[in-house]
Amino acid sequence: MRLGSFIAGGIAGAAAALYVARKRPGLAAAAGVAAGQLWSGVVRKSMAGALRQGMGTIGRSAKPVAPEPAVSERRAEPAAAHAGDAQAWAQIAALVSSDPAVKKETDKLLAEAGASMPH
């Protein structure tokens, strides 16, 4: 794509957005909300992927990873299946505790999440 085409498309898109915002403000607001929700979903998925990838790297460097139990073993021993979850949360807590800036931001996010949850 040529730079001139890209700029012309950007100007045309901005003009169309301005037209819609003036003629139908409700439609423009709804489009803004939809775009925000879409962007939040993309960010959430990328953060989750980065955390999964990072936790896998940390777990491998800390100690060898045990093989995943078979499906029948998971059903037979639900406490054993949850032990891995507890270990993962313990690693997350250790990572958060190791950096004061991360801990402060995490506490802020948890407080916001707790305030927004229905009682």
Short mmCIF file of N, CA and C in Angstrom, two decimals:
data_model
loop_
_atom_site.label_atom_id
_atom_site.label_comp_id
_atom_site.label_asym_id
_atom_site.label_seq_id
_atom_site.Cartn_x
_atom_site.Cartn_y
_atom_site.Cartn_z
N MET A 1 0.85 -1.17 0.00
CA MET A 1 0.00 0.00 0.00
C MET A 1 0.90 1.24 0.00
N ARG A 2 0.52 2.19 -0.80
CA ARG A 2 1.29 3.42 -0.86
C ARG A 2 0.89 4.34 0.28
N LEU A 3 1.80 5.18 0.71
CA LEU A 3 1.55 6.09 1.81
C LEU A 3 0.42 7.07 1.48
N GLY A 4 0.38 7.54 0.25
CA GLY A 4 -0.68 8.46 -0.17
C GLY A 4 -2.06 7.83 -0.04
N SER A 5 -2.19 6.57 -0.40
CA SER A 5 -3.47 5.85 -0.28
C SER A 5 -3.85 5.70 1.18
N PHE A 6 -2.87 5.41 2.00
CA PHE A 6 -3.13 5.25 3.43
C PHE A 6 -3.62 6.56 4.04
N ILE A 7 -2.98 7.66 3.71
CA ILE A 7 -3.39 8.97 4.24
C ILE A 7 -4.77 9.35 3.72
N ALA A 8 -5.03 9.13 2.44
CA ALA A 8 -6.34 9.45 1.87
C ALA A 8 -7.43 8.62 2.54
N GLY A 9 -7.16 7.35 2.80
CA GLY A 9 -8.14 6.51 3.50
C GLY A 9 -8.37 6.97 4.91
N GLY A 10 -7.33 7.40 5.60
CA GLY A 10 -7.47 7.92 6.95
C GLY A 10 -8.31 9.18 6.98
N ILE A 11 -8.08 10.08 6.03
CA ILE A 11 -8.86 11.32 5.96
C ILE A 11 -10.32 11.01 5.64
N ALA A 12 -10.56 10.10 4.70
CA ALA A 12 -11.93 9.73 4.35
C ALA A 12 -12.63 9.09 5.55
N GLY A 13 -11.94 8.23 6.29
CA GLY A 13 -12.53 7.61 7.48
C GLY A 13 -12.83 8.62 8.56
N ALA A 14 -11.94 9.59 8.76
CA ALA A 14 -12.18 10.64 9.76
C ALA A 14 -13.39 11.49 9.36
N ALA A 15 -13.50 11.81 8.07
CA ALA A 15 -14.64 12.60 7.60
C ALA A 15 -15.94 11.83 7.79
N ALA A 16 -15.93 10.54 7.50
CA ALA A 16 -17.14 9.72 7.68
C ALA A 16 -17.51 9.63 9.16
N ALA A 17 -16.52 9.49 10.03
CA ALA A 17 -16.79 9.42 11.47
C ALA A 17 -17.36 10.74 11.96
N LEU A 18 -16.83 11.87 11.48
CA LEU A 18 -17.34 13.17 11.87
C LEU A 18 -18.78 13.36 11.40
N TYR A 19 -19.08 12.93 10.17
CA TYR A 19 -20.43 13.03 9.63
C TYR A 19 -21.42 12.22 10.47
N VAL A 20 -21.07 10.99 10.77
CA VAL A 20 -21.95 10.13 11.57
C VAL A 20 -22.12 10.70 12.97
N ALA A 21 -21.05 11.24 13.56
CA ALA A 21 -21.14 11.79 14.91
C ALA A 21 -22.07 12.99 14.97
N ARG A 22 -22.11 13.79 13.90
CA ARG A 22 -22.99 14.97 13.89
C ARG A 22 -24.43 14.61 13.55
N LYS A 23 -24.63 13.70 12.61
CA LYS A 23 -25.98 13.36 12.16
C LYS A 23 -26.68 12.39 13.11
N ARG A 24 -25.95 11.42 13.62
CA ARG A 24 -26.53 10.40 14.50
C ARG A 24 -25.60 10.15 15.69
N PRO A 25 -25.70 11.02 16.71
CA PRO A 25 -24.78 10.88 17.84
C PRO A 25 -24.93 9.56 18.59
N GLY A 26 -26.14 9.02 18.65
CA GLY A 26 -26.35 7.75 19.33
C GLY A 26 -25.61 6.61 18.64
N LEU A 27 -25.62 6.61 17.34
CA LEU A 27 -24.93 5.59 16.57
C LEU A 27 -23.42 5.69 16.77
N ALA A 28 -22.92 6.92 16.79
CA ALA A 28 -21.49 7.12 17.01
C ALA A 28 -21.08 6.65 18.40
N ALA A 29 -21.92 6.96 19.39
CA ALA A 29 -21.61 6.53 20.76
C ALA A 29 -21.62 5.01 20.87
N ALA A 30 -22.61 4.37 20.24
CA ALA A 30 -22.70 2.91 20.27
C ALA A 30 -21.48 2.28 19.57
N ALA A 31 -21.05 2.88 18.47
CA ALA A 31 -19.87 2.37 17.77
C ALA A 31 -18.62 2.53 18.64
N GLY A 32 -18.54 3.63 19.37
CA GLY A 32 -17.41 3.84 20.27
C GLY A 32 -17.38 2.82 21.39
N VAL A 33 -18.55 2.53 21.96
CA VAL A 33 -18.63 1.53 23.02
C VAL A 33 -18.24 0.15 22.48
N ALA A 34 -18.75 -0.18 21.31
CA ALA A 34 -18.43 -1.48 20.71
C ALA A 34 -16.94 -1.60 20.42
N ALA A 35 -16.35 -0.53 19.92
CA ALA A 35 -14.90 -0.57 19.63
C ALA A 35 -14.11 -0.70 20.94
N GLY A 36 -14.55 -0.01 21.98
CA GLY A 36 -13.88 -0.13 23.27
C GLY A 36 -13.95 -1.53 23.84
N GLN A 37 -15.12 -2.15 23.74
CA GLN A 37 -15.27 -3.52 24.23
C GLN A 37 -14.42 -4.49 23.42
N LEU A 38 -14.37 -4.29 22.12
CA LEU A 38 -13.55 -5.14 21.26
C LEU A 38 -12.07 -5.00 21.65
N TRP A 39 -11.63 -3.77 21.83
CA TRP A 39 -10.24 -3.53 22.20
C TRP A 39 -9.93 -4.14 23.56
N SER A 40 -10.84 -4.01 24.53
CA SER A 40 -10.63 -4.59 25.86
C SER A 40 -10.48 -6.11 25.77
N GLY A 41 -11.31 -6.74 24.93
CA GLY A 41 -11.21 -8.18 24.75
C GLY A 41 -9.88 -8.59 24.16
N VAL A 42 -9.40 -7.83 23.19
CA VAL A 42 -8.11 -8.13 22.57
C VAL A 42 -6.98 -7.99 23.59
N VAL A 43 -7.03 -6.92 24.37
CA VAL A 43 -6.00 -6.70 25.39
C VAL A 43 -6.04 -7.81 26.43
N ARG A 44 -7.25 -8.18 26.87
CA ARG A 44 -7.40 -9.23 27.89
C ARG A 44 -6.82 -10.55 27.37
N LYS A 45 -7.12 -10.91 26.13
CA LYS A 45 -6.61 -12.16 25.58
C LYS A 45 -5.10 -12.14 25.43
N SER A 46 -4.54 -11.01 25.01
CA SER A 46 -3.10 -10.94 24.85
C SER A 46 -2.39 -10.99 26.19
N MET A 47 -2.98 -10.35 27.21
CA MET A 47 -2.39 -10.39 28.55
C MET A 47 -2.44 -11.82 29.10
N ALA A 48 -3.56 -12.50 28.89
CA ALA A 48 -3.68 -13.87 29.38
C ALA A 48 -2.66 -14.77 28.69
N GLY A 49 -2.47 -14.59 27.39
CA GLY A 49 -1.49 -15.37 26.67
C GLY A 49 -0.08 -15.09 27.15
N ALA A 50 0.22 -13.83 27.42
CA ALA A 50 1.54 -13.48 27.91
C ALA A 50 1.78 -14.07 29.29
N LEU A 51 0.76 -14.03 30.14
CA LEU A 51 0.90 -14.62 31.47
C LEU A 51 1.09 -16.12 31.40
N ARG A 52 0.32 -16.79 30.53
CA ARG A 52 0.48 -18.24 30.37
C ARG A 52 1.87 -18.57 29.89
N GLN A 53 2.34 -17.84 28.91
CA GLN A 53 3.67 -18.08 28.36
C GLN A 53 4.74 -17.79 29.41
N GLY A 54 4.59 -16.70 30.14
CA GLY A 54 5.55 -16.35 31.17
C GLY A 54 5.56 -17.35 32.31
N MET A 55 4.39 -17.82 32.73
CA MET A 55 4.32 -18.78 33.82
C MET A 55 4.93 -20.11 33.38
N GLY A 56 4.78 -20.47 32.14
CA GLY A 56 5.40 -21.70 31.64
C GLY A 56 6.91 -21.60 31.69
N THR A 57 7.45 -20.45 31.34
CA THR A 57 8.89 -20.24 31.37
C THR A 57 9.41 -20.26 32.79
N ILE A 58 8.70 -19.60 33.70
CA ILE A 58 9.11 -19.56 35.10
C ILE A 58 9.02 -20.94 35.71
N GLY A 59 7.95 -21.65 35.41
CA GLY A 59 7.78 -22.99 35.96
C GLY A 59 8.87 -23.94 35.49
N ARG A 60 9.28 -23.83 34.23
CA ARG A 60 10.33 -24.71 33.71
C ARG A 60 11.69 -24.35 34.31
N SER A 61 11.92 -23.07 34.55
CA SER A 61 13.22 -22.70 35.11
C SER A 61 13.31 -23.01 36.59
N ALA A 62 12.18 -23.01 37.29
CA ALA A 62 12.20 -23.25 38.73
C ALA A 62 12.37 -24.74 39.03
N LYS A 63 11.62 -25.60 38.35
CA LYS A 63 11.73 -27.04 38.57
C LYS A 63 11.07 -27.76 37.41
N PRO A 64 11.36 -29.02 37.22
CA PRO A 64 10.74 -29.75 36.11
C PRO A 64 9.23 -29.86 36.31
N VAL A 65 8.51 -29.81 35.21
CA VAL A 65 7.06 -29.89 35.25
C VAL A 65 6.65 -31.35 35.18
N ALA A 66 5.75 -31.74 36.09
CA ALA A 66 5.26 -33.13 36.10
C ALA A 66 4.32 -33.32 34.93
N PRO A 67 4.25 -34.52 34.38
CA PRO A 67 3.33 -34.76 33.28
C PRO A 67 1.88 -34.59 33.74
N GLU A 68 1.04 -34.18 32.82
CA GLU A 68 -0.38 -33.96 33.10
C GLU A 68 -1.04 -35.30 33.40
N PRO A 69 -1.85 -35.40 34.47
CA PRO A 69 -2.51 -36.67 34.78
C PRO A 69 -3.58 -36.99 33.73
N ALA A 70 -3.86 -38.27 33.59
CA ALA A 70 -4.88 -38.71 32.65
C ALA A 70 -6.24 -38.22 33.12
N VAL A 71 -7.22 -38.20 32.20
CA VAL A 71 -8.56 -37.71 32.53
C VAL A 71 -9.17 -38.54 33.65
N SER A 72 -8.98 -39.85 33.64
CA SER A 72 -9.56 -40.70 34.68
C SER A 72 -8.94 -40.38 36.04
N GLU A 73 -7.64 -40.05 36.05
CA GLU A 73 -6.98 -39.70 37.31
C GLU A 73 -7.48 -38.38 37.85
N ARG A 74 -7.80 -37.44 36.96
CA ARG A 74 -8.31 -36.15 37.39
C ARG A 74 -9.65 -36.31 38.08
N ARG A 75 -10.50 -37.15 37.56
CA ARG A 75 -11.82 -37.35 38.16
C ARG A 75 -11.70 -38.07 39.50
N ALA A 76 -10.77 -39.00 39.58
CA ALA A 76 -10.63 -39.79 40.80
C ALA A 76 -10.06 -38.95 41.94
N GLU A 77 -9.18 -38.02 41.64
CA GLU A 77 -8.53 -37.23 42.68
C GLU A 77 -8.71 -35.74 42.41
N PRO A 78 -9.88 -35.16 42.76
CA PRO A 78 -10.08 -33.73 42.49
C PRO A 78 -9.14 -32.85 43.30
N ALA A 79 -8.73 -33.28 44.50
CA ALA A 79 -7.82 -32.47 45.31
C ALA A 79 -6.46 -32.35 44.63
N ALA A 80 -6.02 -33.42 43.98
CA ALA A 80 -4.73 -33.39 43.28
C ALA A 80 -4.78 -32.43 42.10
N ALA A 81 -5.92 -32.36 41.43
CA ALA A 81 -6.06 -31.45 40.30
C ALA A 81 -6.00 -30.00 40.76
N HIS A 82 -6.54 -29.72 41.93
CA HIS A 82 -6.55 -28.36 42.45
C HIS A 82 -5.22 -27.98 43.08
N ALA A 83 -4.38 -28.96 43.39
CA ALA A 83 -3.07 -28.66 43.96
C ALA A 83 -2.21 -27.90 42.96
N GLY A 84 -2.33 -28.24 41.69
CA GLY A 84 -1.59 -27.52 40.65
C GLY A 84 -2.05 -26.08 40.54
N ASP A 85 -3.37 -25.86 40.68
CA ASP A 85 -3.89 -24.50 40.66
C ASP A 85 -3.35 -23.70 41.84
N ALA A 86 -3.32 -24.32 43.00
CA ALA A 86 -2.81 -23.63 44.18
C ALA A 86 -1.34 -23.27 44.01
N GLN A 87 -0.58 -24.17 43.40
CA GLN A 87 0.84 -23.91 43.17
C GLN A 87 1.01 -22.75 42.18
N ALA A 88 0.19 -22.72 41.14
CA ALA A 88 0.27 -21.63 40.17
C ALA A 88 -0.06 -20.29 40.83
N TRP A 89 -1.09 -20.28 41.68
CA TRP A 89 -1.45 -19.03 42.37
C TRP A 89 -0.35 -18.63 43.35
N ALA A 90 0.30 -19.59 43.95
CA ALA A 90 1.41 -19.27 44.86
C ALA A 90 2.56 -18.62 44.09
N GLN A 91 2.83 -19.12 42.88
CA GLN A 91 3.89 -18.52 42.06
C GLN A 91 3.51 -17.10 41.66
N ILE A 92 2.24 -16.89 41.31
CA ILE A 92 1.78 -15.55 40.95
C ILE A 92 1.94 -14.61 42.13
N ALA A 93 1.52 -15.07 43.32
CA ALA A 93 1.65 -14.24 44.52
C ALA A 93 3.11 -13.90 44.80
N ALA A 94 4.01 -14.86 44.60
CA ALA A 94 5.44 -14.60 44.83
C ALA A 94 5.97 -13.58 43.83
N LEU A 95 5.55 -13.67 42.58
CA LEU A 95 5.98 -12.71 41.58
C LEU A 95 5.49 -11.31 41.90
N VAL A 96 4.23 -11.21 42.31
CA VAL A 96 3.65 -9.91 42.63
C VAL A 96 4.35 -9.32 43.85
N SER A 97 4.61 -10.14 44.86
CA SER A 97 5.25 -9.66 46.08
C SER A 97 6.68 -9.21 45.86
N SER A 98 7.34 -9.74 44.85
CA SER A 98 8.75 -9.43 44.63
C SER A 98 8.99 -8.01 44.13
N ASP A 99 7.99 -7.36 43.56
CA ASP A 99 8.17 -6.01 43.02
C ASP A 99 7.14 -5.07 43.65
N PRO A 100 7.58 -4.05 44.40
CA PRO A 100 6.63 -3.16 45.08
C PRO A 100 5.69 -2.42 44.12
N ALA A 101 6.18 -2.04 42.94
CA ALA A 101 5.33 -1.33 41.98
C ALA A 101 4.22 -2.25 41.47
N VAL A 102 4.57 -3.50 41.20
CA VAL A 102 3.57 -4.47 40.73
C VAL A 102 2.57 -4.75 41.84
N LYS A 103 3.05 -4.88 43.07
CA LYS A 103 2.17 -5.14 44.20
C LYS A 103 1.17 -4.00 44.38
N LYS A 104 1.65 -2.76 44.28
CA LYS A 104 0.78 -1.60 44.44
C LYS A 104 -0.31 -1.60 43.36
N GLU A 105 0.09 -1.86 42.12
CA GLU A 105 -0.88 -1.87 41.01
C GLU A 105 -1.87 -3.03 41.16
N THR A 106 -1.39 -4.18 41.61
CA THR A 106 -2.26 -5.33 41.81
C THR A 106 -3.28 -5.05 42.91
N ASP A 107 -2.83 -4.44 44.01
CA ASP A 107 -3.75 -4.10 45.09
C ASP A 107 -4.81 -3.11 44.62
N LYS A 108 -4.39 -2.16 43.78
CA LYS A 108 -5.34 -1.19 43.24
C LYS A 108 -6.38 -1.88 42.35
N LEU A 109 -5.93 -2.80 41.49
CA LEU A 109 -6.85 -3.52 40.61
C LEU A 109 -7.81 -4.40 41.41
N LEU A 110 -7.29 -5.07 42.44
CA LEU A 110 -8.15 -5.91 43.26
C LEU A 110 -9.19 -5.08 44.01
N ALA A 111 -8.80 -3.90 44.47
CA ALA A 111 -9.75 -3.03 45.16
C ALA A 111 -10.84 -2.56 44.20
N GLU A 112 -10.45 -2.21 42.97
CA GLU A 112 -11.44 -1.80 41.98
C GLU A 112 -12.37 -2.95 41.62
N ALA A 113 -11.82 -4.14 41.47
CA ALA A 113 -12.64 -5.31 41.13
C ALA A 113 -13.60 -5.64 42.27
N GLY A 114 -13.14 -5.51 43.50
CA GLY A 114 -14.00 -5.79 44.64
C GLY A 114 -15.12 -4.77 44.76
N ALA A 115 -14.85 -3.52 44.42
CA ALA A 115 -15.87 -2.48 44.48
C ALA A 115 -16.92 -2.64 43.39
N SER A 116 -16.53 -3.21 42.26
CA SER A 116 -17.47 -3.35 41.15
C SER A 116 -18.26 -4.65 41.19
N MET A 117 -17.90 -5.57 42.06
CA MET A 117 -18.61 -6.86 42.13
C MET A 117 -19.92 -6.69 42.88
N PRO A 118 -21.01 -7.34 42.39
CA PRO A 118 -22.30 -7.25 43.08
C PRO A 118 -22.24 -8.00 44.41
N HIS A 119 -22.97 -7.50 45.38
CA HIS A 119 -22.98 -8.11 46.71
C HIS A 119 -24.11 -9.08 46.87
#
